[in-house]
């Protein structure tokens, strides 16, 4: 196994491109381990509806990246206090869905730090019943990766605020809130350490050495980086991938304002609004169908809708209501 040094890149759109490049282009006869730390971001599962997973207003206000990954599973929050690991290897027909195989070296490393981590359920690593790691997998062309998070010293308030967690998911796990079921590894350490010390400790444990210089490495060269940046541009930096790949869905938002009730119903495909109907008991001066037509073929995105409405007098349709109030109802 060789370690891939990402040279301290913290942009998730590049780190996910490194992972994809390694999976699809590095020599097939080798297994690789990639570590990466991302600046604040939400990493969306391959098959998820992006807008249903994020708190759009909070994400925009705090400059949090939203990036879709290749693997399935649920949305996760990353920041500079979260270490991500990815084992990239052949798909031998027995390893896909075998999360224990890939999490065991990690849990063993945590045990050496006095952290009683264990794989639980399908793909989570827990400490004393609290989640410190979520894991996912992807395979293609005879290769696969199994990757996961390690919440070392993550801002848990951001986790709570940035992600939307469905009530049924929380209820099914017998908990009252997402904040009550996640924890940081740092809180279980017997002695404090920095993120870099933690990273090095986990790395040395997985490779079973006390000497970082003894770890076999794959050094990314100029040609590698050129291809990685192309993948980043063509996939992970594109709205079409991060939002447009979302499955079709229906949106209904109803809210009562001083001017009456507004009931907005949208059908969205490819994250583009395909149909719009607006009902309610408000008093409209203009034909509401004009506003409905204006919103069709607009991306289902707060900024895009705000731009579409910039010269629209919503008061002529609803009465005294601001664009911000209208958008807050939707997002």
Coordinates of N, CA, C and O in Angstrom, one line a residue, residues 1 3 33-37 81-87 102-117 125 127 132-133 135 148-153 185-186 189 191 193-212 215 217:
X1 N 0.8 -1.2 0.0 CA 0.0 0.0 0.0 C 0.9 1.2 0.0 O 1.9 1.3 0.7
X3 N 0.9 5.6 0.3 CA 0.2 6.8 0.8 C 0.3 7.9 -0.3 O 1.3 8.2 -0.8
X33 N -3.7 4.7 0.0 CA -4.4 5.4 1.1 C -4.2 6.9 0.9 O -3.1 7.4 0.7
X34 N -5.4 7.6 0.9 CA -5.4 9.0 0.7 C -6.0 9.7 2.0 O -7.0 9.2 2.5
X35 N -5.3 10.7 2.5 CA -5.9 11.5 3.6 C -6.2 12.9 3.0 O -5.4 13.4 2.1
X36 N -7.3 13.5 3.4 CA -7.5 14.9 3.1 C -8.4 15.6 4.1 O -9.2 14.9 4.8
X37 N -8.1 16.8 4.3 CA -8.9 17.7 5.2 C -9.5 18.8 4.4 O -8.8 19.5 3.7
X81 N -11.4 20.5 11.1 CA -11.3 19.7 12.3 C -11.7 18.2 12.0 O -11.9 17.4 12.9
X82 N -11.8 17.9 10.7 CA -12.2 16.6 10.3 C -11.2 16.0 9.3 O -10.9 16.6 8.3
X83 N -10.7 14.8 9.7 CA -9.8 14.1 8.8 C -10.5 13.0 8.0 O -11.2 12.2 8.6
X84 N -10.3 13.0 6.7 CA -10.9 12.0 5.9 C -9.9 11.0 5.3 O -8.8 11.4 5.0
X85 N -10.3 9.8 5.3 CA -9.4 8.7 4.8 C -10.1 8.0 3.7 O -11.3 7.9 3.7
X86 N -9.3 7.5 2.7 CA -9.9 6.8 1.6 C -8.9 5.6 1.2 O -7.7 5.9 0.9
X87 N -9.4 4.4 1.3 CA -8.6 3.2 0.9 C -9.0 2.9 -0.6 O -10.2 2.7 -0.8
X102 N -12.2 -2.2 6.1 CA -11.5 -0.9 5.9 C -11.5 0.0 7.1 O -10.6 0.9 7.3
X103 N -12.4 -0.2 8.0 CA -12.5 0.6 9.2 C -11.6 0.0 10.4 O -11.2 0.7 11.3
X104 N -11.3 -1.3 10.3 CA -10.5 -1.9 11.4 C -9.2 -1.2 11.6 O -8.8 -1.0 12.7
X105 N -8.4 -0.9 10.5 CA -7.1 -0.3 10.8 C -7.3 1.1 11.5 O -6.4 1.5 12.2
X106 N -8.4 1.7 11.2 CA -8.7 3.1 11.8 C -9.1 2.9 13.2 O -8.6 3.6 14.1
X107 N -10.0 2.0 13.5 CA -10.4 1.8 14.9 C -9.2 1.3 15.8 O -9.1 1.7 17.0
X108 N -8.4 0.5 15.2 CA -7.2 0.0 15.9 C -6.3 1.2 16.3 O -5.7 1.3 17.4
X109 N -6.1 2.1 15.3 CA -5.3 3.3 15.6 C -5.9 4.1 16.7 O -5.2 4.7 17.5
X110 N -7.2 4.3 16.7 CA -7.9 5.0 17.7 C -7.8 4.4 19.1 O -7.6 5.0 20.1
X111 N -7.8 3.0 19.1 CA -7.6 2.3 20.4 C -6.2 2.6 21.0 O -6.1 2.8 22.2
X112 N -5.2 2.8 20.1 CA -3.9 3.1 20.6 C -3.8 4.5 21.3 O -3.0 4.8 22.1
X113 N -4.8 5.3 20.9 CA -4.9 6.7 21.5 C -5.8 6.7 22.7 O -6.1 7.7 23.3
X114 N -6.3 5.5 23.1 CA -7.2 5.4 24.2 C -8.7 5.7 23.9 O -9.5 5.9 24.8
X115 N -9.0 5.7 22.6 CA -10.4 6.0 22.2 C -11.1 4.7 21.9 O -10.7 4.0 20.9
X116 N -12.1 4.3 22.6 CA -12.8 3.0 22.5 C -13.8 3.0 21.3 O -15.0 2.9 21.4
X117 N -13.2 3.1 20.1 CA -14.0 3.2 18.9 C -14.4 1.8 18.4 O -13.7 0.9 18.5
X125 N -18.7 4.6 12.7 CA -17.8 4.3 13.8 C -18.3 5.1 15.0 O -18.5 6.3 14.9
X127 N -18.2 6.0 19.4 CA -17.5 6.0 20.7 C -18.5 6.2 21.7 O -19.2 7.3 21.7
X132 N -18.6 9.2 15.5 CA -17.4 10.0 15.2 C -16.9 9.8 13.7 O -16.0 10.5 13.2
X133 N -17.6 8.9 13.0 CA -17.2 8.6 11.6 C -18.3 8.0 10.8 O -19.0 7.1 11.3
X135 N -19.0 6.2 6.9 CA -18.2 5.6 5.8 C -19.1 5.3 4.6 O -20.3 5.1 4.7
X148 N -14.0 7.4 4.6 CA -14.8 7.8 5.8 C -14.3 9.1 6.4 O -13.2 9.6 6.1
X149 N -15.0 9.6 7.3 CA -14.7 10.8 8.1 C -14.1 10.4 9.4 O -14.4 9.3 10.0
X150 N -13.3 11.3 10.0 CA -12.9 11.2 11.4 C -13.1 12.5 12.0 O -12.3 13.5 11.8
X151 N -14.1 12.7 12.8 CA -14.4 14.0 13.4 C -13.5 14.2 14.6 O -13.8 13.7 15.7
X152 N -12.4 14.8 14.4 CA -11.4 15.0 15.4 C -11.8 16.2 16.3 O -11.9 16.1 17.5
X153 N -12.0 17.4 15.7 CA -12.3 18.6 16.5 C -13.2 19.4 15.6 O -13.0 20.6 15.4
X185 N -13.5 13.2 18.5 CA -12.5 12.3 19.0 C -11.7 13.0 20.0 O -11.2 12.4 21.0
X186 N -11.4 14.3 19.8 CA -10.6 15.0 20.7 C -11.1 14.9 22.2 O -10.2 14.9 23.1
X189 N -9.6 11.8 24.0 CA -8.2 11.6 24.1 C -7.7 11.6 25.6 O -8.2 12.4 26.3
X191 N -4.6 12.4 26.2 CA -3.7 13.6 26.2 C -4.0 14.4 24.9 O -4.3 13.9 23.9
X193 N -3.8 16.7 21.6 CA -2.9 16.8 20.4 C -3.5 17.6 19.4 O -4.7 17.9 19.4
X194 N -2.7 18.1 18.4 CA -3.1 18.9 17.3 C -3.7 18.0 16.2 O -3.5 16.8 16.2
X195 N -4.4 18.6 15.3 CA -4.9 17.9 14.1 C -3.7 17.2 13.4 O -3.8 16.0 13.0
X196 N -2.6 17.9 13.2 CA -1.5 17.4 12.5 C -0.9 16.2 13.2 O -0.5 15.2 12.6
X197 N -0.8 16.3 14.5 CA -0.3 15.2 15.3 C -1.2 14.0 15.2 O -0.8 12.8 15.1
X198 N -2.5 14.3 15.2 CA -3.5 13.2 15.1 C -3.3 12.5 13.7 O -3.3 11.3 13.6
X199 N -3.2 13.3 12.7 CA -3.1 12.8 11.3 C -1.8 11.9 11.2 O -1.9 10.8 10.7
X200 N -0.7 12.4 11.7 CA 0.5 11.6 11.7 C 0.4 10.3 12.5 O 0.9 9.2 12.1
X201 N -0.3 10.4 13.6 CA -0.4 9.2 14.5 C -1.2 8.1 13.8 O -0.9 6.9 13.8
X202 N -2.4 8.5 13.2 CA -3.2 7.5 12.5 C -2.4 6.9 11.3 O -2.5 5.7 11.0
X203 N -1.7 7.8 10.6 CA -1.0 7.3 9.4 C 0.1 6.3 9.8 O 0.2 5.2 9.2
X204 N 0.8 6.6 10.9 CA 1.9 5.7 11.3 C 1.3 4.4 11.8 O 1.9 3.3 11.6
X205 N 0.1 4.4 12.5 CA -0.5 3.2 13.0 C -1.0 2.3 11.8 O -0.7 1.1 11.8
X206 N -1.6 2.9 10.8 CA -2.1 2.1 9.7 C -0.9 1.4 9.0 O -1.0 0.3 8.5
X207 N 0.2 2.1 8.8 CA 1.4 1.6 8.1 C 2.3 0.8 9.1 O 3.3 0.3 8.7
X208 N 1.9 0.8 10.4 CA 2.7 0.1 11.4 C 4.2 0.4 11.4 O 5.0 -0.4 11.3
X209 N 4.4 1.7 11.6 CA 5.8 2.2 11.6 C 5.8 3.4 12.5 O 4.8 4.1 12.7
X210 N 7.0 3.7 13.1 CA 7.2 4.9 13.9 C 7.9 6.0 13.1 O 8.1 7.1 13.6
X211 N 8.2 5.7 11.9 CA 9.0 6.6 11.0 C 8.2 7.0 9.8 O 7.9 6.2 8.9
X212 N 7.7 8.3 9.7 CA 6.9 8.7 8.6 C 7.7 8.6 7.3 O 7.1 8.3 6.2
X215 N 7.2 5.3 5.2 CA 6.0 5.0 4.6 C 6.1 5.1 3.1 O 6.5 6.1 2.6
X217 N 5.2 5.9 -0.6 CA 4.3 7.0 -1.1 C 4.2 7.0 -2.6 O 5.1 6.5 -3.3

